[in-house]
Amino acid sequence: MIGRRELLAAGSVALAGCAAPTARIGRVVVVGGGFGGATAARYLKLWGGPAVDVTLVERNGGFISCPMSNLVIAGARDALSLGHGYAALEAQGVKRVRGEVVGIDPAARSLQLADRSRLGWDRLILAPGIDFTLDTVPGLAAALDSGRAVHAWKAGVQTLALRRQLEALPEGGVVLISIPKSPYRCPPGPYERACLIASYLRRAKPRAKLLVLDANPEVQSKKALFERAFAQHHAGVLEYRPNAELKEVAGDVARFEFEDVKADVLNLIPPQRAGDLARDFANVNGRWVGVDWLTMQAQAAPGVHVVGDAILSASGMPKSGHLANQQAKVAAAAVLQLMQGEAVDPAPVVMNTCYSFVTPAEAMHVASVHQYDAAEKTMKPVPGAGGVSSAASAQETAYAQAWAENIWADSLAL
């Protein structure tokens, strides 16, 4: 029987099971050590072997997972369990540079680091994740900079900051979650966070209230399941309001079109765009990177491949860690084939699975499969493949934990 780890490894790949090239084929630099970048570096080396020189550039000392971080915020998981190192990738032959990339020159095929050193490449894979468009909401940048508000949409310091603010919440206090308009990283993430924070408040701060103001007209993922969870588990604690876009932040007051909300904890998730490293290649509304889905090459930069949350998603394709992992395998296979003058896979397939917790003890999932459509030159959902849970359950909690362990292992060679 094929296990979950084997399925994760298989994903979309043309080169799995093929012998590694024997002649030297070139240098690939991967920037960003999250799900997309780590996976790309691993599979380039796994499939390319000694013939390909692979360097992973990451500014942080280790990997921190956004999936499962909402459990940490709710006090249901240890923060240390989200972190992993890159030693296993290095053991496979991936060179690692800890540094900040400050410039990319596609014409010269080089990049510059903050220490003024430069790295050359034959192909570049960027996995920059997301950054925020803070200038669209007056006062939001200042609120985040001062710590009056937190976003916790990049795991790590912000995760712990939100956790501490919830612990310090006065009895009878108010927590506000503001959800930006789609698209944003992890469509079900804000609603999972709302459920888990509501669970924490019911247990530890029974007189507190959680307001969830959503700029979208409805719940963006697993709608019926989340609405059921709001009613069954969190009634009296959690109040959800759609069509409520954040307009301004002033002190501890968040201003929306039809109301001002004063809250003790402001969890304000900002509008999002491609990470800063990819801004020069963000050719779609100045926010997202359009790519060739056969190779993940940026439409605006030949030789530069972009994977993960920074790209313009295909129809029905969320921004998720699982899809970043899958897109990285498409990119890794294509890069190796292109550098050897070979044809790339004409019909790649990627899949996605996303688990969400509605309480610390019950989870649910949504899954999908996407295949390249040559006529439309995009990825399209495969009819009848995937689906959504019939209900949240304790059994799916075990599946969710196993999914996390397996995708961390697959991406980081653990």
XYZ file of N, CA and C in Angstrom, residues 133-151 165 176-180 213 244-257 259-271:
159
model
N 0.231 44.589 1.898
C -0.014 45.909 1.315
C -0.588 46.808 2.415
N 0.274 47.235 3.308
C -0.151 47.964 4.499
C -0.629 49.378 4.187
N -0.162 49.939 3.075
C -0.521 51.329 2.779
C -1.977 51.485 2.370
N -2.682 50.391 2.162
C -4.095 50.488 1.772
C -5.015 50.717 2.971
N -4.501 50.557 4.182
C -5.309 50.746 5.393
C -4.591 51.738 6.298
N -5.016 52.986 6.358
C -4.345 53.975 7.215
C -4.254 53.495 8.657
N -3.062 53.670 9.228
C -2.841 53.318 10.622
C -2.475 51.869 10.863
N -2.625 51.000 9.859
C -2.354 49.577 10.081
C -0.869 49.312 10.281
N -0.026 49.918 9.455
C 1.413 49.700 9.593
C 1.903 50.153 10.970
N 1.447 51.316 11.417
C 1.865 51.826 12.729
C 1.374 50.908 13.846
N 0.158 50.400 13.721
C -0.385 49.512 14.751
C 0.412 48.217 14.845
N 0.809 47.671 13.701
C 1.612 46.444 13.703
C 3.026 46.716 14.210
N 3.608 47.833 13.778
C 4.973 48.168 14.211
C 5.052 48.367 15.721
N 4.010 48.964 16.297
C 4.019 49.244 17.732
C 3.635 48.043 18.576
N 3.067 47.015 17.940
C 2.597 45.853 18.688
C 1.177 45.985 19.205
N 0.520 47.140 18.953
C -0.887 47.263 19.349
C -1.739 46.227 18.629
N -1.344 45.919 17.389
C -2.014 44.885 16.614
C -0.985 43.848 16.194
N -1.439 42.627 15.973
C -0.587 41.565 15.442
C -1.318 40.921 14.264
N -0.540 40.388 13.333
C -1.158 39.664 12.223
C -1.020 38.151 12.391
N -0.829 37.842 24.048
C -1.912 38.815 24.196
C -3.211 38.135 24.630
N -10.599 40.796 18.433
C -11.064 41.043 17.072
C -10.130 40.365 16.083
N -10.702 39.595 15.160
C -9.980 39.085 13.996
C -10.545 39.775 12.770
N -9.674 40.414 11.993
C -10.069 41.042 10.739
C -9.478 40.243 9.587
N -10.335 39.816 8.663
C -9.930 38.981 7.526
C -9.927 39.829 6.261
N -8.833 39.803 5.487
C -8.785 40.628 4.270
C -9.548 39.984 3.122
N -14.587 39.835 11.779
C -15.093 40.704 10.723
C -14.360 40.383 9.429
N -17.298 43.062 5.830
C -16.783 44.054 6.784
C -15.286 44.236 6.523
N -14.961 45.206 5.676
C -13.569 45.443 5.305
C -12.939 46.490 6.209
N -11.740 46.186 6.699
C -11.015 47.116 7.555
C -10.630 48.360 6.766
N -10.950 49.544 7.317
C -10.684 50.805 6.629
C -9.601 51.639 7.290
N -9.451 51.521 8.611
C -8.481 52.353 9.332
C -8.258 51.766 10.710
N -7.073 52.034 11.269
C -6.769 51.646 12.647
C -6.312 52.890 13.392
N -6.926 53.126 14.542
C -6.575 54.280 15.373
C -6.510 53.817 16.815
N -5.293 53.660 17.340
C -5.144 53.167 18.704
C -5.666 51.748 18.824
N -6.581 51.526 19.771
C -7.160 50.197 19.936
C -8.521 50.086 19.247
N -8.770 50.993 18.300
C -10.026 50.991 17.558
C -9.757 50.635 16.097
N -10.485 49.640 15.605
C -10.439 49.269 14.195
C -11.714 49.799 13.539
N -11.533 50.565 12.491
C -12.668 51.210 11.842
C -13.046 50.472 10.557
N -14.308 50.111 10.483
C -14.862 49.443 9.321
C -15.874 50.383 8.669
N -16.415 49.978 7.531
C -17.298 50.876 6.790
C -18.520 51.291 7.604
N -19.011 50.458 11.123
C -18.875 50.458 12.583
C -17.418 50.624 12.985
N -17.209 51.078 14.213
C -15.898 51.107 14.844
C -15.888 50.042 15.923
N -14.783 49.301 16.001
C -14.677 48.220 16.983
C -13.485 48.495 17.881
N -13.735 48.595 19.174
C -12.665 48.722 20.157
C -12.425 47.357 20.764
N -11.192 46.897 20.716
C -10.884 45.551 21.190
C -9.605 45.550 22.011
N -9.525 44.598 22.935
C -8.323 44.441 23.751
C -7.209 43.753 22.971
N -7.593 42.846 22.063
C -6.635 42.153 21.205
C -7.056 42.388 19.763
N -6.163 42.993 18.984
C -6.424 43.265 17.575
C -5.591 42.314 16.721
N -6.224 41.273 16.203
C -5.556 40.370 15.260
C -5.997 40.785 13.855
N -5.223 41.662 13.268
C -5.580 42.270 11.985
C -4.721 41.636 10.884
N -5.344 40.808 10.059
C -4.643 40.136 8.978
C -4.666 41.055 7.759
N -3.509 41.547 7.306
C -3.507 42.572 6.256
C -3.788 42.003 4.870
N -4.179 42.875 3.926
C -4.200 42.484 2.515
C -2.802 42.030 2.091
